[in-house]
Amino acid sequence: DLFWNRSMRSVIIPDGYETIGKRAFYECYSLRSVKMPNSITSIGDAAFESCSALDTISIPSKIRSIGYSAFWGTKITEVNIPATTTYIGRNAFAYCEALKSITVDANNSAYDSRNNCNAIIEKATNTLMRGCGTTIIPNTVQIIGQHAFAGCLNLSDASIPNSVTTIEDYAFSNCRALTSVVIPSSVTKLYQQSFSECSSLKSIRVDENNRTYDSRNNCNA
């Protein structure tokens, strides 16, 4: 933890550095802003995890790799993925409760924000990796990934298209404004904790044509 210091509020990383290491700023609770040079190409696993005050950061234009849980639990409001990024680890932006804007450069070969959907989608698997409260899930998405909407406190409507076959663990965890969910007929794999801690959820219905799950006898489950 080379830079680990809970009292620091801002960081300016000098030009010439290429990597921010694993857990470099982990649990720096007072850290609010980080300025990274364009020489940075890799952000390690959990590099800024639990930096709960961090709201200002710009991802450098040459970033190739963003590690697992890199920005978990920060207060960043926007994410812009450049064309150079070919790897984003799971949960990289999970529980970013203030996140409002997500874009991927149109020239990125691995990820996209197709149809201006306000989300990160992995092209190879059609997995929605991270969304926010205003995301519109495209009808080409097949998997809603682990923690994809976790902590989206203002997500009130989750319109899941018929292209989706899998909703992974904690996909909508802690979406406290979510009041109703309809599981489409296409879903064949639904994890136990997909909708955990959704405290306002009052209505759950499975499409009657779904062959794997049902809401028999209008059981609201």
PDB file of C-alpha atoms in Angstrom:
ATOM      1  CA  ASP A   1       0.000   0.000   0.000  1.00  0.00           C
ATOM      2  CA  LEU A   2       2.526   2.538  -1.184  1.00  0.00           C
ATOM      3  CA  PHE A   3       0.243   5.587  -0.937  1.00  0.00           C
ATOM      4  CA  TRP A   4      -1.962   4.404   1.919  1.00  0.00           C
ATOM      5  CA  ASN A   5      -2.770   7.373   4.172  1.00  0.00           C
ATOM      6  CA  ARG A   6      -6.271   7.948   5.475  1.00  0.00           C
ATOM      7  CA  SER A   7      -5.738  11.664   6.085  1.00  0.00           C
ATOM      8  CA  MET A   8      -4.826  12.783   2.546  1.00  0.00           C
ATOM      9  CA  ARG A   9      -7.482  14.721   0.629  1.00  0.00           C
ATOM     10  CA  SER A  10      -5.973  15.124  -2.838  1.00  0.00           C
ATOM     11  CA  VAL A  11      -3.288  13.456  -4.910  1.00  0.00           C
ATOM     12  CA  ILE A  12      -1.407  14.562  -8.015  1.00  0.00           C
ATOM     13  CA  ILE A  13       0.520  11.680  -9.569  1.00  0.00           C
ATOM     14  CA  PRO A  14       3.610  12.904 -11.466  1.00  0.00           C
ATOM     15  CA  ASP A  15       3.957  12.334 -15.188  1.00  0.00           C
ATOM     16  CA  GLY A  16       5.951   9.255 -16.139  1.00  0.00           C
ATOM     17  CA  TYR A  17       4.261   6.755 -13.823  1.00  0.00           C
ATOM     18  CA  GLU A  18       2.562   3.920 -15.715  1.00  0.00           C
ATOM     19  CA  THR A  19       0.862   1.840 -13.007  1.00  0.00           C
ATOM     20  CA  ILE A  20      -1.234   2.477  -9.925  1.00  0.00           C
ATOM     21  CA  GLY A  21      -0.699  -0.659  -7.905  1.00  0.00           C
ATOM     22  CA  LYS A  22      -3.091  -3.037  -6.196  1.00  0.00           C
ATOM     23  CA  ARG A  23      -4.788  -1.397  -3.170  1.00  0.00           C
ATOM     24  CA  ALA A  24      -2.587   1.686  -3.600  1.00  0.00           C
ATOM     25  CA  PHE A  25      -5.188   4.048  -2.098  1.00  0.00           C
ATOM     26  CA  TYR A  26      -7.418   1.442  -0.440  1.00  0.00           C
ATOM     27  CA  GLU A  27      -9.606   2.915   2.324  1.00  0.00           C
ATOM     28  CA  CYS A  28      -8.214   6.435   2.038  1.00  0.00           C
ATOM     29  CA  TYR A  29     -11.490   7.735   3.423  1.00  0.00           C
ATOM     30  CA  SER A  30     -10.623  11.452   3.195  1.00  0.00           C
ATOM     31  CA  LEU A  31      -9.351  11.358  -0.393  1.00  0.00           C
ATOM     32  CA  ARG A  32     -11.553  13.552  -2.596  1.00  0.00           C
ATOM     33  CA  SER A  33      -9.626  14.128  -5.810  1.00  0.00           C
ATOM     34  CA  VAL A  34      -6.958  12.356  -7.826  1.00  0.00           C
ATOM     35  CA  LYS A  35      -5.178  13.732 -10.862  1.00  0.00           C
ATOM     36  CA  MET A  36      -3.497  11.080 -12.982  1.00  0.00           C
ATOM     37  CA  PRO A  37      -1.137  11.754 -15.903  1.00  0.00           C
ATOM     38  CA  ASN A  38      -1.751  10.281 -19.333  1.00  0.00           C
ATOM     39  CA  SER A  39       1.291   8.063 -18.826  1.00  0.00           C
ATOM     40  CA  ILE A  40      -0.827   5.819 -16.545  1.00  0.00           C
ATOM     41  CA  THR A  41      -1.876   2.666 -18.418  1.00  0.00           C
ATOM     42  CA  SER A  42      -2.974   0.385 -15.578  1.00  0.00           C
ATOM     43  CA  ILE A  43      -5.050   0.790 -12.409  1.00  0.00           C
ATOM     44  CA  GLY A  44      -4.683  -2.205 -10.084  1.00  0.00           C
ATOM     45  CA  ASP A  45      -7.241  -4.275  -8.177  1.00  0.00           C
ATOM     46  CA  ALA A  46      -8.974  -2.304  -5.409  1.00  0.00           C
ATOM     47  CA  ALA A  47      -6.691   0.669  -6.082  1.00  0.00           C
ATOM     48  CA  PHE A  48      -9.315   3.165  -4.873  1.00  0.00           C
ATOM     49  CA  GLU A  49     -11.730   0.788  -3.168  1.00  0.00           C
ATOM     50  CA  SER A  50     -13.651   2.323  -0.253  1.00  0.00           C
ATOM     51  CA  CYS A  51     -12.317   5.831  -0.907  1.00  0.00           C
ATOM     52  CA  SER A  52     -15.752   6.953   0.166  1.00  0.00           C
ATOM     53  CA  ALA A  53     -15.152  10.706  -0.350  1.00  0.00           C
ATOM     54  CA  LEU A  54     -13.561  10.397  -3.796  1.00  0.00           C
ATOM     55  CA  ASP A  55     -15.726  12.313  -6.254  1.00  0.00           C
ATOM     56  CA  THR A  56     -13.254  13.789  -8.739  1.00  0.00           C
ATOM     57  CA  ILE A  57     -11.180  11.620 -11.012  1.00  0.00           C
ATOM     58  CA  SER A  58     -10.381  11.512 -14.717  1.00  0.00           C
ATOM     59  CA  ILE A  59      -9.418   8.199 -16.283  1.00  0.00           C
ATOM     60  CA  PRO A  60      -6.325   8.774 -18.450  1.00  0.00           C
ATOM     61  CA  SER A  61      -6.740   8.431 -22.199  1.00  0.00           C
ATOM     62  CA  LYS A  62      -4.201   5.589 -22.504  1.00  0.00           C
ATOM     63  CA  ILE A  63      -5.596   3.289 -19.807  1.00  0.00           C
ATOM     64  CA  ARG A  64      -5.486  -0.351 -20.905  1.00  0.00           C
ATOM     65  CA  SER A  65      -6.500  -2.089 -17.675  1.00  0.00           C
ATOM     66  CA  ILE A  66      -8.837  -1.239 -14.767  1.00  0.00           C
ATOM     67  CA  GLY A  67      -8.643  -3.844 -12.019  1.00  0.00           C
ATOM     68  CA  TYR A  68     -11.177  -5.715  -9.920  1.00  0.00           C
ATOM     69  CA  SER A  69     -13.072  -3.388  -7.522  1.00  0.00           C
ATOM     70  CA  ALA A  70     -10.802  -0.511  -8.553  1.00  0.00           C
ATOM     71  CA  PHE A  71     -13.344   2.203  -7.702  1.00  0.00           C
ATOM     72  CA  TRP A  72     -15.724   0.212  -5.474  1.00  0.00           C
ATOM     73  CA  GLY A  73     -17.699   2.465  -3.129  1.00  0.00           C
ATOM     74  CA  THR A  74     -16.405   5.829  -4.326  1.00  0.00           C
ATOM     75  CA  LYS A  75     -18.550   8.932  -4.954  1.00  0.00           C
ATOM     76  CA  ILE A  76     -17.513   9.451  -8.569  1.00  0.00           C
ATOM     77  CA  THR A  77     -20.334  10.848 -10.690  1.00  0.00           C
ATOM     78  CA  GLU A  78     -19.114   9.955 -14.170  1.00  0.00           C
ATOM     79  CA  VAL A  79     -17.036   7.312 -15.917  1.00  0.00           C
ATOM     80  CA  ASN A  80     -15.506   7.718 -19.367  1.00  0.00           C
ATOM     81  CA  ILE A  81     -13.786   4.620 -20.722  1.00  0.00           C
ATOM     82  CA  PRO A  82     -11.225   5.442 -23.448  1.00  0.00           C
ATOM     83  CA  ALA A  83     -10.637   3.527 -26.678  1.00  0.00           C
ATOM     84  CA  THR A  84      -7.467   1.909 -25.313  1.00  0.00           C
ATOM     85  CA  THR A  85      -9.110  -0.017 -22.448  1.00  0.00           C
ATOM     86  CA  THR A  86      -9.232  -3.762 -23.104  1.00  0.00           C
ATOM     87  CA  TYR A  87      -9.756  -5.053 -19.565  1.00  0.00           C
ATOM     88  CA  ILE A  88     -12.166  -3.971 -16.828  1.00  0.00           C
ATOM     89  CA  GLY A  89     -12.293  -6.233 -13.774  1.00  0.00           C
ATOM     90  CA  ARG A  90     -15.531  -7.308 -12.141  1.00  0.00           C
ATOM     91  CA  ASN A  91     -17.061  -4.848  -9.712  1.00  0.00           C
ATOM     92  CA  ALA A  92     -14.703  -2.075 -10.836  1.00  0.00           C
ATOM     93  CA  PHE A  93     -17.424   0.524 -10.274  1.00  0.00           C
ATOM     94  CA  ALA A  94     -19.743  -1.337  -7.872  1.00  0.00           C
ATOM     95  CA  TYR A  95     -21.567   0.655  -5.201  1.00  0.00           C
ATOM     96  CA  CYS A  96     -20.673   3.999  -6.781  1.00  0.00           C
ATOM     97  CA  GLU A  97     -23.900   5.502  -5.483  1.00  0.00           C
ATOM     98  CA  ALA A  98     -23.459   8.951  -7.072  1.00  0.00           C
ATOM     99  CA  LEU A  99     -22.714   7.624 -10.582  1.00  0.00           C
ATOM    100  CA  LYS A 100     -24.883   9.370 -13.187  1.00  0.00           C
ATOM    101  CA  SER A 101     -22.999   9.252 -16.480  1.00  0.00           C
ATOM    102  CA  ILE A 102     -21.224   6.311 -18.151  1.00  0.00           C
ATOM    103  CA  THR A 103     -19.690   6.409 -21.611  1.00  0.00           C
ATOM    104  CA  VAL A 104     -17.326   4.220 -23.612  1.00  0.00           C
ATOM    105  CA  ASP A 105     -15.329   5.640 -26.514  1.00  0.00           C
ATOM    106  CA  ALA A 106     -16.875   4.571 -29.817  1.00  0.00           C
ATOM    107  CA  ASN A 107     -13.520   3.197 -30.987  1.00  0.00           C
ATOM    108  CA  ASN A 108     -13.103   0.798 -28.061  1.00  0.00           C
ATOM    109  CA  SER A 109     -12.796  -2.789 -29.347  1.00  0.00           C
ATOM    110  CA  ALA A 110     -13.727  -4.573 -26.097  1.00  0.00           C
ATOM    111  CA  TYR A 111     -16.534  -2.500 -24.551  1.00  0.00           C
ATOM    112  CA  ASP A 112     -19.305  -0.157 -25.629  1.00  0.00           C
ATOM    113  CA  SER A 113     -22.187   2.019 -24.493  1.00  0.00           C
ATOM    114  CA  ARG A 114     -24.405   0.979 -27.369  1.00  0.00           C
ATOM    115  CA  ASN A 115     -27.433   3.116 -28.167  1.00  0.00           C
ATOM    116  CA  ASN A 116     -26.257   5.703 -25.630  1.00  0.00           C
ATOM    117  CA  CYS A 117     -27.482   3.319 -22.924  1.00  0.00           C
ATOM    118  CA  ASN A 118     -25.406   4.924 -20.133  1.00  0.00           C
ATOM    119  CA  ALA A 119     -23.657   1.663 -19.230  1.00  0.00           C
ATOM    120  CA  ILE A 120     -20.515  -0.397 -19.839  1.00  0.00           C
ATOM    121  CA  ILE A 121     -21.174  -3.494 -21.947  1.00  0.00           C
ATOM    122  CA  GLU A 122     -18.591  -6.175 -22.700  1.00  0.00           C
ATOM    123  CA  LYS A 123     -18.862  -6.846 -26.417  1.00  0.00           C
ATOM    124  CA  ALA A 124     -17.624 -10.450 -26.477  1.00  0.00           C
ATOM    125  CA  THR A 125     -20.283 -11.691 -24.047  1.00  0.00           C
ATOM    126  CA  ASN A 126     -22.951  -8.973 -24.294  1.00  0.00           C
ATOM    127  CA  THR A 127     -22.632  -8.536 -20.531  1.00  0.00           C
ATOM    128  CA  LEU A 128     -23.774  -5.309 -18.946  1.00  0.00           C
ATOM    129  CA  MET A 129     -20.973  -4.734 -16.440  1.00  0.00           C
ATOM    130  CA  ARG A 130     -22.044  -1.449 -14.889  1.00  0.00           C
ATOM    131  CA  GLY A 131     -25.075   0.768 -15.139  1.00  0.00           C
ATOM    132  CA  CYS A 132     -26.607   3.606 -13.159  1.00  0.00           C
ATOM    133  CA  GLY A 133     -30.016   5.020 -12.314  1.00  0.00           C
ATOM    134  CA  THR A 134     -30.726   6.279 -15.852  1.00  0.00           C
ATOM    135  CA  THR A 135     -29.404   3.265 -17.769  1.00  0.00           C
ATOM    136  CA  ILE A 136     -31.644   1.798 -20.459  1.00  0.00           C
ATOM    137  CA  ILE A 137     -30.707  -1.864 -20.873  1.00  0.00           C
ATOM    138  CA  PRO A 138     -30.355  -2.532 -24.625  1.00  0.00           C
ATOM    139  CA  ASN A 139     -32.257  -5.472 -26.135  1.00  0.00           C
ATOM    140  CA  THR A 140     -28.934  -7.006 -27.207  1.00  0.00           C
ATOM    141  CA  VAL A 141     -27.677  -7.561 -23.655  1.00  0.00           C
ATOM    142  CA  GLN A 142     -27.634 -11.234 -22.612  1.00  0.00           C
ATOM    143  CA  ILE A 143     -26.114 -11.049 -19.131  1.00  0.00           C
ATOM    144  CA  ILE A 144     -26.637  -8.516 -16.368  1.00  0.00           C
ATOM    145  CA  GLY A 145     -23.361  -8.904 -14.546  1.00  0.00           C
ATOM    146  CA  GLN A 146     -22.407  -9.239 -10.906  1.00  0.00           C
ATOM    147  CA  HIS A 147     -23.030  -5.941  -9.040  1.00  0.00           C
ATOM    148  CA  ALA A 148     -24.014  -4.294 -12.343  1.00  0.00           C
ATOM    149  CA  PHE A 149     -26.485  -1.955 -10.630  1.00  0.00           C
ATOM    150  CA  ALA A 150     -25.422  -2.513  -7.015  1.00  0.00           C
ATOM    151  CA  GLY A 151     -25.907   0.622  -4.951  1.00  0.00           C
ATOM    152  CA  CYS A 152     -27.858   2.545  -7.605  1.00  0.00           C
ATOM    153  CA  LEU A 153     -29.936   4.344  -5.009  1.00  0.00           C
ATOM    154  CA  ASN A 154     -32.052   6.255  -7.558  1.00  0.00           C
ATOM    155  CA  LEU A 155     -32.877   3.276  -9.783  1.00  0.00           C
ATOM    156  CA  SER A 156     -36.662   3.057  -9.627  1.00  0.00           C
ATOM    157  CA  ASP A 157     -37.386   1.052 -12.767  1.00  0.00           C
ATOM    158  CA  ALA A 158     -35.501  -1.980 -14.103  1.00  0.00           C
ATOM    159  CA  SER A 159     -36.880  -2.782 -17.547  1.00  0.00           C
ATOM    160  CA  ILE A 160     -35.190  -6.076 -18.382  1.00  0.00           C
ATOM    161  CA  PRO A 161     -35.415  -6.915 -22.098  1.00  0.00           C
ATOM    162  CA  ASN A 162     -36.211 -10.364 -23.514  1.00  0.00           C
ATOM    163  CA  SER A 163     -32.632 -10.776 -24.723  1.00  0.00           C
ATOM    164  CA  VAL A 164     -31.401 -11.290 -21.126  1.00  0.00           C
ATOM    165  CA  THR A 165     -30.746 -14.918 -20.159  1.00  0.00           C
ATOM    166  CA  THR A 166     -28.758 -14.452 -16.933  1.00  0.00           C
ATOM    167  CA  ILE A 167     -28.999 -12.096 -13.966  1.00  0.00           C
ATOM    168  CA  GLU A 168     -25.913 -12.615 -11.843  1.00  0.00           C
ATOM    169  CA  ASP A 169     -25.387 -12.408  -8.076  1.00  0.00           C
ATOM    170  CA  TYR A 170     -26.012  -8.980  -6.508  1.00  0.00           C
ATOM    171  CA  ALA A 171     -26.847  -7.504  -9.923  1.00  0.00           C
ATOM    172  CA  PHE A 172     -29.424  -5.166  -8.364  1.00  0.00           C
ATOM    173  CA  SER A 173     -28.251  -5.350  -4.750  1.00  0.00           C
ATOM    174  CA  ASN A 174     -29.096  -2.364  -2.545  1.00  0.00           C
ATOM    175  CA  CYS A 175     -31.220  -0.623  -5.201  1.00  0.00           C
ATOM    176  CA  ARG A 176     -33.359   0.910  -2.496  1.00  0.00           C
ATOM    177  CA  ALA A 177     -35.667   2.869  -4.828  1.00  0.00           C
ATOM    178  CA  LEU A 178     -36.547  -0.166  -6.951  1.00  0.00           C
ATOM    179  CA  THR A 179     -40.219  -1.002  -6.397  1.00  0.00           C
ATOM    180  CA  SER A 180     -41.076  -3.609  -9.036  1.00  0.00           C
ATOM    181  CA  VAL A 181     -39.382  -6.182 -11.256  1.00  0.00           C
ATOM    182  CA  VAL A 182     -40.592  -8.310 -14.147  1.00  0.00           C
ATOM    183  CA  ILE A 183     -38.407 -11.306 -15.029  1.00  0.00           C
ATOM    184  CA  PRO A 184     -38.793 -11.906 -18.776  1.00  0.00           C
ATOM    185  CA  SER A 185     -39.400 -15.287 -20.385  1.00  0.00           C
ATOM    186  CA  SER A 186     -35.818 -15.395 -21.699  1.00  0.00           C
ATOM    187  CA  VAL A 187     -34.162 -15.621 -18.248  1.00  0.00           C
ATOM    188  CA  THR A 188     -32.871 -19.134 -17.526  1.00  0.00           C
ATOM    189  CA  LYS A 189     -30.376 -18.330 -14.760  1.00  0.00           C
ATOM    190  CA  LEU A 190     -31.263 -16.137 -11.807  1.00  0.00           C
ATOM    191  CA  TYR A 191     -28.918 -15.997  -8.827  1.00  0.00           C
ATOM    192  CA  GLN A 192     -30.162 -16.136  -5.227  1.00  0.00           C
ATOM    193  CA  GLN A 193     -28.859 -12.681  -4.293  1.00  0.00           C
ATOM    194  CA  SER A 194     -29.721 -10.882  -7.541  1.00  0.00           C
ATOM    195  CA  PHE A 195     -32.134  -8.502  -5.778  1.00  0.00           C
ATOM    196  CA  SER A 196     -30.782  -8.556  -2.221  1.00  0.00           C
ATOM    197  CA  GLU A 197     -31.323  -5.507   0.036  1.00  0.00           C
ATOM    198  CA  CYS A 198     -33.867  -3.911  -2.306  1.00  0.00           C
ATOM    199  CA  SER A 199     -35.837  -2.524   0.624  1.00  0.00           C
ATOM    200  CA  SER A 200     -38.614  -0.879  -1.446  1.00  0.00           C
ATOM    201  CA  LEU A 201     -39.258  -3.862  -3.706  1.00  0.00           C
ATOM    202  CA  LYS A 202     -42.975  -4.612  -3.531  1.00  0.00           C
ATOM    203  CA  SER A 203     -43.716  -6.465  -6.744  1.00  0.00           C
ATOM    204  CA  ILE A 204     -41.851  -9.364  -8.371  1.00  0.00           C
ATOM    205  CA  ARG A 205     -43.393 -11.121 -11.338  1.00  0.00           C
ATOM    206  CA  VAL A 206     -42.093 -13.774 -13.704  1.00  0.00           C
ATOM    207  CA  ASP A 207     -43.369 -13.732 -17.262  1.00  0.00           C
ATOM    208  CA  GLU A 208     -45.864 -16.553 -17.713  1.00  0.00           C
ATOM    209  CA  ASN A 209     -43.922 -17.896 -20.699  1.00  0.00           C
ATOM    210  CA  ASN A 210     -40.752 -18.454 -18.695  1.00  0.00           C
ATOM    211  CA  ARG A 211     -39.981 -22.195 -18.609  1.00  0.00           C
ATOM    212  CA  THR A 212     -37.457 -22.053 -15.755  1.00  0.00           C
ATOM    213  CA  TYR A 213     -39.139 -19.837 -13.153  1.00  0.00           C
ATOM    214  CA  ASP A 214     -42.674 -18.791 -12.302  1.00  0.00           C
ATOM    215  CA  SER A 215     -44.815 -16.679  -9.982  1.00  0.00           C
ATOM    216  CA  ARG A 216     -47.396 -19.387  -9.388  1.00  0.00           C
ATOM    217  CA  ASN A 217     -50.704 -18.401  -7.865  1.00  0.00           C
ATOM    218  CA  ASN A 218     -49.719 -14.728  -8.129  1.00  0.00           C
ATOM    219  CA  CYS A 219     -47.374 -15.267  -5.205  1.00  0.00           C
ATOM    220  CA  ASN A 220     -45.376 -12.076  -5.883  1.00  0.00           C
ATOM    221  CA  ALA A 221     -42.114 -14.030  -5.908  1.00  0.00           C
TER     222      ALA A 221
END
